[in-house]
């Protein structure tokens, strides 16, 4: 029951339909909608391995494209935690499993059970890309649940300590730690046993290293600022 009080939801039974108000903060409504979409999109985008260039010392960097949607998940969870509390943010993370599971079921249904139209000749490409996406969404279920829960827990704990008094600092630290965990779980489950274009197994260690470094850099540059802006926008929406 506490969660409903936290998000300020009121429901009053009445014979009149216009006398049953449901009052949800605008920021929570908006961010929860975006969060569900990004949770699904992260797994689909992950089917593409992206070249992010040659970095000093590190060399060639290859990452899965889902990291961009995942960064937004981190931002949204941290923002909701700041605006509406840890209990609400954790509940949003758990509800995020619903669109993930539904999208996995629908993808497999469309690939395996729905026949392609005679005039459409891209079934094999469709199955190749989204079929891999379904596997990545399964991997995302595991990495998502662990990393997002960890992110909210860390930012909440830091808020109780002196280092957590500055929003951008605790958002940055929570993002760094949770994304390292997410990368190890996601890359292992998504690409274990998958062959690259040359027929050899993909270099999981190098992919993890590239992914972690890219996420740490992007987290440092983007996440603190986006969380700060998200909180500002959320407070304005709720006024």
PDB file of C-alpha atoms in Angstrom:
ATOM      1  CA  UNK A   1       0.000   0.000   0.000  1.00  0.00           C
ATOM      2  CA  UNK A   2       2.866   2.367   0.707  1.00  0.00           C
ATOM      3  CA  UNK A   3       3.829   2.450  -2.951  1.00  0.00           C
ATOM      4  CA  UNK A   4       0.461   3.844  -3.953  1.00  0.00           C
ATOM      5  CA  UNK A   5       0.717   6.585  -1.340  1.00  0.00           C
ATOM      6  CA  UNK A   6       4.209   7.346  -2.630  1.00  0.00           C
ATOM      7  CA  UNK A   7       2.996   7.970  -6.154  1.00  0.00           C
ATOM      8  CA  UNK A   8      -0.096   9.816  -4.922  1.00  0.00           C
ATOM      9  CA  UNK A   9      -2.656   7.569  -6.507  1.00  0.00           C
ATOM     10  CA  UNK A  10      -6.174   7.974  -5.196  1.00  0.00           C
ATOM     11  CA  UNK A  11      -9.135   5.888  -6.187  1.00  0.00           C
ATOM     12  CA  UNK A  12     -12.633   6.503  -4.829  1.00  0.00           C
ATOM     13  CA  UNK A  13     -15.448   4.085  -5.541  1.00  0.00           C
ATOM     14  CA  UNK A  14     -18.610   5.742  -6.760  1.00  0.00           C
ATOM     15  CA  UNK A  15     -21.573   5.066  -8.966  1.00  0.00           C
ATOM     16  CA  UNK A  16     -20.622   8.112 -11.033  1.00  0.00           C
ATOM     17  CA  UNK A  17     -17.780   7.527 -13.473  1.00  0.00           C
ATOM     18  CA  UNK A  18     -16.612  11.141 -13.279  1.00  0.00           C
ATOM     19  CA  UNK A  19     -16.204  10.838  -9.500  1.00  0.00           C
ATOM     20  CA  UNK A  20     -13.369   8.290  -9.604  1.00  0.00           C
ATOM     21  CA  UNK A  21     -10.220  10.403  -9.825  1.00  0.00           C
ATOM     22  CA  UNK A  22      -6.812   8.827 -10.422  1.00  0.00           C
ATOM     23  CA  UNK A  23      -4.076  11.325  -9.673  1.00  0.00           C
ATOM     24  CA  UNK A  24      -0.607  10.359 -10.914  1.00  0.00           C
ATOM     25  CA  UNK A  25       2.240  12.900 -11.025  1.00  0.00           C
ATOM     26  CA  UNK A  26       2.833  14.005 -14.596  1.00  0.00           C
ATOM     27  CA  UNK A  27       6.565  13.343 -14.400  1.00  0.00           C
ATOM     28  CA  UNK A  28       6.041   9.763 -13.251  1.00  0.00           C
ATOM     29  CA  UNK A  29       3.475   9.102 -15.978  1.00  0.00           C
ATOM     30  CA  UNK A  30       5.750  10.479 -18.709  1.00  0.00           C
ATOM     31  CA  UNK A  31       8.974   8.870 -17.497  1.00  0.00           C
ATOM     32  CA  UNK A  32       7.321   5.478 -16.956  1.00  0.00           C
ATOM     33  CA  UNK A  33       6.027   5.494 -20.553  1.00  0.00           C
ATOM     34  CA  UNK A  34       9.468   6.325 -21.943  1.00  0.00           C
ATOM     35  CA  UNK A  35      11.070   3.780 -19.624  1.00  0.00           C
ATOM     36  CA  UNK A  36       8.925   0.922 -20.961  1.00  0.00           C
ATOM     37  CA  UNK A  37       9.741   1.847 -24.554  1.00  0.00           C
ATOM     38  CA  UNK A  38      13.476   2.079 -23.897  1.00  0.00           C
ATOM     39  CA  UNK A  39      13.463  -1.269 -22.068  1.00  0.00           C
ATOM     40  CA  UNK A  40      12.189  -2.964 -25.234  1.00  0.00           C
ATOM     41  CA  UNK A  41      14.287  -0.914 -27.648  1.00  0.00           C
ATOM     42  CA  UNK A  42      17.559  -1.649 -25.821  1.00  0.00           C
ATOM     43  CA  UNK A  43      17.277  -5.339 -26.687  1.00  0.00           C
ATOM     44  CA  UNK A  44      16.338  -4.713 -30.326  1.00  0.00           C
ATOM     45  CA  UNK A  45      19.113  -2.172 -30.909  1.00  0.00           C
ATOM     46  CA  UNK A  46      21.584  -4.577 -29.330  1.00  0.00           C
ATOM     47  CA  UNK A  47      21.428  -6.734 -32.474  1.00  0.00           C
ATOM     48  CA  UNK A  48      23.715  -4.209 -34.168  1.00  0.00           C
ATOM     49  CA  UNK A  49      27.380  -4.054 -33.231  1.00  0.00           C
ATOM     50  CA  UNK A  50      28.550  -0.480 -33.693  1.00  0.00           C
ATOM     51  CA  UNK A  51      32.000   0.828 -34.527  1.00  0.00           C
ATOM     52  CA  UNK A  52      32.737   3.796 -32.272  1.00  0.00           C
ATOM     53  CA  UNK A  53      36.169   4.467 -33.706  1.00  0.00           C
ATOM     54  CA  UNK A  54      39.766   4.050 -32.638  1.00  0.00           C
ATOM     55  CA  UNK A  55      40.458   5.363 -29.140  1.00  0.00           C
ATOM     56  CA  UNK A  56      43.873   6.403 -27.774  1.00  0.00           C
ATOM     57  CA  UNK A  57      45.683   3.548 -25.992  1.00  0.00           C
ATOM     58  CA  UNK A  58      42.617   1.285 -26.272  1.00  0.00           C
ATOM     59  CA  UNK A  59      42.461   0.957 -30.055  1.00  0.00           C
ATOM     60  CA  UNK A  60      39.404  -0.127 -32.041  1.00  0.00           C
ATOM     61  CA  UNK A  61      36.164   0.091 -30.047  1.00  0.00           C
ATOM     62  CA  UNK A  62      33.126  -2.085 -30.795  1.00  0.00           C
ATOM     63  CA  UNK A  63      29.912  -1.862 -28.786  1.00  0.00           C
ATOM     64  CA  UNK A  64      26.353  -3.112 -29.118  1.00  0.00           C
ATOM     65  CA  UNK A  65      24.023  -0.277 -30.019  1.00  0.00           C
ATOM     66  CA  UNK A  66      21.626  -1.002 -27.185  1.00  0.00           C
ATOM     67  CA  UNK A  67      23.881   0.938 -24.814  1.00  0.00           C
ATOM     68  CA  UNK A  68      22.290   4.192 -25.948  1.00  0.00           C
ATOM     69  CA  UNK A  69      18.810   3.072 -24.874  1.00  0.00           C
ATOM     70  CA  UNK A  70      20.284   1.525 -21.727  1.00  0.00           C
ATOM     71  CA  UNK A  71      21.830   4.849 -20.750  1.00  0.00           C
ATOM     72  CA  UNK A  72      18.365   6.380 -20.906  1.00  0.00           C
ATOM     73  CA  UNK A  73      17.076   3.605 -18.625  1.00  0.00           C
ATOM     74  CA  UNK A  74      19.739   4.556 -16.097  1.00  0.00           C
ATOM     75  CA  UNK A  75      18.801   8.218 -16.404  1.00  0.00           C
ATOM     76  CA  UNK A  76      15.070   7.563 -16.022  1.00  0.00           C
ATOM     77  CA  UNK A  77      15.429   5.233 -13.029  1.00  0.00           C
ATOM     78  CA  UNK A  78      17.744   7.676 -11.259  1.00  0.00           C
ATOM     79  CA  UNK A  79      15.424  10.594 -12.038  1.00  0.00           C
ATOM     80  CA  UNK A  80      12.320   8.817 -10.739  1.00  0.00           C
ATOM     81  CA  UNK A  81      14.243   7.765  -7.635  1.00  0.00           C
ATOM     82  CA  UNK A  82      15.116  11.401  -6.985  1.00  0.00           C
ATOM     83  CA  UNK A  83      11.596  12.705  -7.636  1.00  0.00           C
ATOM     84  CA  UNK A  84       9.406   9.985  -6.155  1.00  0.00           C
ATOM     85  CA  UNK A  85      11.592   7.833  -3.919  1.00  0.00           C
ATOM     86  CA  UNK A  86      13.340   4.470  -4.008  1.00  0.00           C
ATOM     87  CA  UNK A  87      10.167   2.379  -3.613  1.00  0.00           C
ATOM     88  CA  UNK A  88       8.581   3.928  -6.705  1.00  0.00           C
ATOM     89  CA  UNK A  89      11.768   3.625  -8.783  1.00  0.00           C
ATOM     90  CA  UNK A  90      12.181  -0.039  -7.830  1.00  0.00           C
ATOM     91  CA  UNK A  91       8.560  -0.723  -8.710  1.00  0.00           C
ATOM     92  CA  UNK A  92       9.039   0.915 -12.121  1.00  0.00           C
ATOM     93  CA  UNK A  93      12.093  -1.295 -12.728  1.00  0.00           C
ATOM     94  CA  UNK A  94      10.080  -4.411 -11.883  1.00  0.00           C
ATOM     95  CA  UNK A  95       7.178  -3.361 -14.099  1.00  0.00           C
ATOM     96  CA  UNK A  96       9.721  -2.934 -16.881  1.00  0.00           C
ATOM     97  CA  UNK A  97       9.815  -6.728 -17.156  1.00  0.00           C
ATOM     98  CA  UNK A  98       6.273  -6.685 -18.560  1.00  0.00           C
ATOM     99  CA  UNK A  99       7.012  -4.949 -21.906  1.00  0.00           C
ATOM    100  CA  UNK A 100      10.264  -6.903 -22.199  1.00  0.00           C
ATOM    101  CA  UNK A 101       8.543 -10.284 -21.864  1.00  0.00           C
ATOM    102  CA  UNK A 102       5.625  -9.306 -24.098  1.00  0.00           C
ATOM    103  CA  UNK A 103       7.978  -8.076 -26.819  1.00  0.00           C
ATOM    104  CA  UNK A 104       9.956 -11.334 -26.684  1.00  0.00           C
ATOM    105  CA  UNK A 105       6.770 -13.359 -27.100  1.00  0.00           C
ATOM    106  CA  UNK A 106       5.534 -11.203 -29.979  1.00  0.00           C
ATOM    107  CA  UNK A 107       8.862 -11.317 -31.809  1.00  0.00           C
ATOM    108  CA  UNK A 108       9.008 -15.114 -31.668  1.00  0.00           C
ATOM    109  CA  UNK A 109       5.341 -15.353 -32.669  1.00  0.00           C
ATOM    110  CA  UNK A 110       5.784 -13.131 -35.729  1.00  0.00           C
ATOM    111  CA  UNK A 111       8.963 -14.969 -36.793  1.00  0.00           C
ATOM    112  CA  UNK A 112       7.846 -18.554 -36.203  1.00  0.00           C
ATOM    113  CA  UNK A 113       4.065 -18.584 -36.556  1.00  0.00           C
ATOM    114  CA  UNK A 114       3.036 -15.701 -38.825  1.00  0.00           C
ATOM    115  CA  UNK A 115       3.797 -16.548 -42.491  1.00  0.00           C
ATOM    116  CA  UNK A 116       5.289 -13.790 -44.654  1.00  0.00           C
ATOM    117  CA  UNK A 117       3.269 -12.302 -47.486  1.00  0.00           C
ATOM    118  CA  UNK A 118       4.163 -13.639 -50.965  1.00  0.00           C
ATOM    119  CA  UNK A 119       5.286 -10.186 -52.089  1.00  0.00           C
ATOM    120  CA  UNK A 120       7.625  -9.772 -49.088  1.00  0.00           C
ATOM    121  CA  UNK A 121      11.006 -11.443 -49.550  1.00  0.00           C
ATOM    122  CA  UNK A 122      12.861 -10.366 -46.421  1.00  0.00           C
ATOM    123  CA  UNK A 123      11.768 -13.065 -43.977  1.00  0.00           C
ATOM    124  CA  UNK A 124      15.285 -14.460 -43.520  1.00  0.00           C
ATOM    125  CA  UNK A 125      16.782 -11.019 -42.834  1.00  0.00           C
ATOM    126  CA  UNK A 126      13.914 -10.186 -40.496  1.00  0.00           C
ATOM    127  CA  UNK A 127      14.384 -13.440 -38.579  1.00  0.00           C
ATOM    128  CA  UNK A 128      18.157 -13.030 -38.485  1.00  0.00           C
ATOM    129  CA  UNK A 129      18.057  -9.553 -36.958  1.00  0.00           C
ATOM    130  CA  UNK A 130      15.019  -9.768 -34.690  1.00  0.00           C
ATOM    131  CA  UNK A 131      15.653 -13.412 -33.844  1.00  0.00           C
ATOM    132  CA  UNK A 132      18.994 -12.383 -32.414  1.00  0.00           C
ATOM    133  CA  UNK A 133      17.188  -9.474 -30.822  1.00  0.00           C
ATOM    134  CA  UNK A 134      14.931 -11.920 -28.989  1.00  0.00           C
ATOM    135  CA  UNK A 135      17.967 -13.672 -27.538  1.00  0.00           C
ATOM    136  CA  UNK A 136      19.349 -10.318 -26.518  1.00  0.00           C
ATOM    137  CA  UNK A 137      16.064  -9.402 -24.916  1.00  0.00           C
ATOM    138  CA  UNK A 138      16.303 -12.579 -22.849  1.00  0.00           C
ATOM    139  CA  UNK A 139      19.827 -11.571 -21.878  1.00  0.00           C
ATOM    140  CA  UNK A 140      18.391  -8.144 -21.197  1.00  0.00           C
ATOM    141  CA  UNK A 141      15.899  -9.639 -18.745  1.00  0.00           C
ATOM    142  CA  UNK A 142      18.773 -10.905 -16.653  1.00  0.00           C
ATOM    143  CA  UNK A 143      21.138  -7.945 -16.985  1.00  0.00           C
ATOM    144  CA  UNK A 144      18.306  -5.418 -16.804  1.00  0.00           C
ATOM    145  CA  UNK A 145      16.868  -6.758 -13.565  1.00  0.00           C
ATOM    146  CA  UNK A 146      20.206  -6.938 -11.791  1.00  0.00           C
ATOM    147  CA  UNK A 147      21.745  -3.691 -13.046  1.00  0.00           C
ATOM    148  CA  UNK A 148      18.674  -1.480 -12.761  1.00  0.00           C
ATOM    149  CA  UNK A 149      17.892  -2.710  -9.264  1.00  0.00           C
ATOM    150  CA  UNK A 150      21.529  -2.142  -8.344  1.00  0.00           C
ATOM    151  CA  UNK A 151      21.459   1.368  -9.827  1.00  0.00           C
ATOM    152  CA  UNK A 152      18.457   2.429  -7.755  1.00  0.00           C
ATOM    153  CA  UNK A 153      19.872   0.821  -4.613  1.00  0.00           C
ATOM    154  CA  UNK A 154      23.254   2.537  -5.014  1.00  0.00           C
ATOM    155  CA  UNK A 155      21.853   5.988  -5.701  1.00  0.00           C
ATOM    156  CA  UNK A 156      19.531   5.601  -2.719  1.00  0.00           C
ATOM    157  CA  UNK A 157      22.362   4.560  -0.399  1.00  0.00           C
ATOM    158  CA  UNK A 158      24.595   7.376  -1.607  1.00  0.00           C
ATOM    159  CA  UNK A 159      21.802   9.846  -0.907  1.00  0.00           C
ATOM    160  CA  UNK A 160      22.122   8.919   2.773  1.00  0.00           C
ATOM    161  CA  UNK A 161      25.853   9.679   2.834  1.00  0.00           C
ATOM    162  CA  UNK A 162      27.779  12.883   2.474  1.00  0.00           C
ATOM    163  CA  UNK A 163      28.992  11.983  -1.029  1.00  0.00           C
ATOM    164  CA  UNK A 164      25.375  11.621  -2.125  1.00  0.00           C
ATOM    165  CA  UNK A 165      24.317  15.153  -1.313  1.00  0.00           C
ATOM    166  CA  UNK A 166      25.170  16.276  -4.838  1.00  0.00           C
ATOM    167  CA  UNK A 167      22.718  14.756  -7.312  1.00  0.00           C
ATOM    168  CA  UNK A 168      25.115  14.577 -10.267  1.00  0.00           C
ATOM    169  CA  UNK A 169      27.742  12.771  -8.160  1.00  0.00           C
ATOM    170  CA  UNK A 170      25.497   9.974  -6.966  1.00  0.00           C
ATOM    171  CA  UNK A 171      23.900   9.628 -10.409  1.00  0.00           C
ATOM    172  CA  UNK A 172      27.375   9.262 -11.925  1.00  0.00           C
ATOM    173  CA  UNK A 173      28.638   6.711  -9.387  1.00  0.00           C
ATOM    174  CA  UNK A 174      25.478   4.603  -9.518  1.00  0.00           C
ATOM    175  CA  UNK A 175      25.584   4.627 -13.308  1.00  0.00           C
ATOM    176  CA  UNK A 176      29.213   3.502 -13.464  1.00  0.00           C
ATOM    177  CA  UNK A 177      28.798   0.546 -11.142  1.00  0.00           C
ATOM    178  CA  UNK A 178      25.483  -0.694 -12.515  1.00  0.00           C
ATOM    179  CA  UNK A 179      26.633  -0.535 -16.127  1.00  0.00           C
ATOM    180  CA  UNK A 180      29.732  -2.641 -15.506  1.00  0.00           C
ATOM    181  CA  UNK A 181      27.483  -5.364 -14.072  1.00  0.00           C
ATOM    182  CA  UNK A 182      25.008  -4.996 -16.927  1.00  0.00           C
ATOM    183  CA  UNK A 183      27.740  -5.325 -19.560  1.00  0.00           C
ATOM    184  CA  UNK A 184      29.258  -8.519 -18.182  1.00  0.00           C
ATOM    185  CA  UNK A 185      25.873 -10.241 -17.920  1.00  0.00           C
ATOM    186  CA  UNK A 186      24.477  -8.964 -21.221  1.00  0.00           C
ATOM    187  CA  UNK A 187      27.504  -9.645 -23.437  1.00  0.00           C
ATOM    188  CA  UNK A 188      27.992 -13.140 -22.029  1.00  0.00           C
ATOM    189  CA  UNK A 189      24.381 -14.216 -22.505  1.00  0.00           C
ATOM    190  CA  UNK A 190      23.910 -12.461 -25.854  1.00  0.00           C
ATOM    191  CA  UNK A 191      27.042 -13.466 -27.754  1.00  0.00           C
ATOM    192  CA  UNK A 192      28.327 -16.676 -26.147  1.00  0.00           C
ATOM    193  CA  UNK A 193      28.838 -19.126 -29.013  1.00  0.00           C
ATOM    194  CA  UNK A 194      27.954 -16.573 -31.719  1.00  0.00           C
ATOM    195  CA  UNK A 195      30.307 -16.481 -34.711  1.00  0.00           C
ATOM    196  CA  UNK A 196      31.420 -13.272 -36.365  1.00  0.00           C
ATOM    197  CA  UNK A 197      31.625 -12.489 -40.066  1.00  0.00           C
ATOM    198  CA  UNK A 198      34.908 -14.413 -40.349  1.00  0.00           C
ATOM    199  CA  UNK A 199      33.353 -17.571 -38.908  1.00  0.00           C
ATOM    200  CA  UNK A 200      35.270 -17.367 -35.628  1.00  0.00           C
ATOM    201  CA  UNK A 201      33.721 -16.874 -32.212  1.00  0.00           C
ATOM    202  CA  UNK A 202      33.238 -13.258 -31.235  1.00  0.00           C
ATOM    203  CA  UNK A 203      35.919 -11.871 -28.854  1.00  0.00           C
ATOM    204  CA  UNK A 204      33.734 -11.516 -25.767  1.00  0.00           C
ATOM    205  CA  UNK A 205      36.536 -10.176 -23.564  1.00  0.00           C
ATOM    206  CA  UNK A 206      37.378  -7.403 -26.000  1.00  0.00           C
ATOM    207  CA  UNK A 207      33.702  -6.605 -26.494  1.00  0.00           C
ATOM    208  CA  UNK A 208      33.169  -6.350 -22.744  1.00  0.00           C
ATOM    209  CA  UNK A 209      36.190  -4.115 -22.381  1.00  0.00           C
ATOM    210  CA  UNK A 210      35.070  -1.845 -25.205  1.00  0.00           C
ATOM    211  CA  UNK A 211      31.521  -1.744 -23.907  1.00  0.00           C
ATOM    212  CA  UNK A 212      32.523  -0.974 -20.335  1.00  0.00           C
ATOM    213  CA  UNK A 213      34.925   1.789 -21.363  1.00  0.00           C
ATOM    214  CA  UNK A 214      32.372   3.314 -23.740  1.00  0.00           C
ATOM    215  CA  UNK A 215      29.678   3.199 -21.066  1.00  0.00           C
ATOM    216  CA  UNK A 216      31.966   4.737 -18.468  1.00  0.00           C
ATOM    217  CA  UNK A 217      32.846   7.573 -20.820  1.00  0.00           C
ATOM    218  CA  UNK A 218      29.242   8.155 -21.876  1.00  0.00           C
ATOM    219  CA  UNK A 219      28.084   7.912 -18.268  1.00  0.00           C
ATOM    220  CA  UNK A 220      30.582  10.540 -17.219  1.00  0.00           C
ATOM    221  CA  UNK A 221      29.615  12.883 -20.047  1.00  0.00           C
ATOM    222  CA  UNK A 222      25.877  12.309 -20.327  1.00  0.00           C
ATOM    223  CA  UNK A 223      24.215  10.673 -17.328  1.00  0.00           C
ATOM    224  CA  UNK A 224      24.776  13.289 -14.578  1.00  0.00           C
ATOM    225  CA  UNK A 225      23.612  16.124 -16.829  1.00  0.00           C
ATOM    226  CA  UNK A 226      20.586  14.211 -18.151  1.00  0.00           C
ATOM    227  CA  UNK A 227      19.515  13.186 -14.634  1.00  0.00           C
ATOM    228  CA  UNK A 228      19.817  16.779 -13.451  1.00  0.00           C
ATOM    229  CA  UNK A 229      17.753  17.976 -16.431  1.00  0.00           C
ATOM    230  CA  UNK A 230      15.222  15.182 -15.910  1.00  0.00           C
ATOM    231  CA  UNK A 231      14.717  16.146 -12.281  1.00  0.00           C
ATOM    232  CA  UNK A 232      14.331  19.812 -13.225  1.00  0.00           C
ATOM    233  CA  UNK A 233      11.779  18.953 -15.907  1.00  0.00           C
ATOM    234  CA  UNK A 234       9.948  16.544 -13.609  1.00  0.00           C
ATOM    235  CA  UNK A 235       9.580  19.148 -10.861  1.00  0.00           C
ATOM    236  CA  UNK A 236       8.250  21.636 -13.371  1.00  0.00           C
ATOM    237  CA  UNK A 237       5.756  19.105 -14.752  1.00  0.00           C
ATOM    238  CA  UNK A 238       4.502  18.315 -11.250  1.00  0.00           C
ATOM    239  CA  UNK A 239       3.898  21.923 -10.269  1.00  0.00           C
TER     240      UNK A 239
END
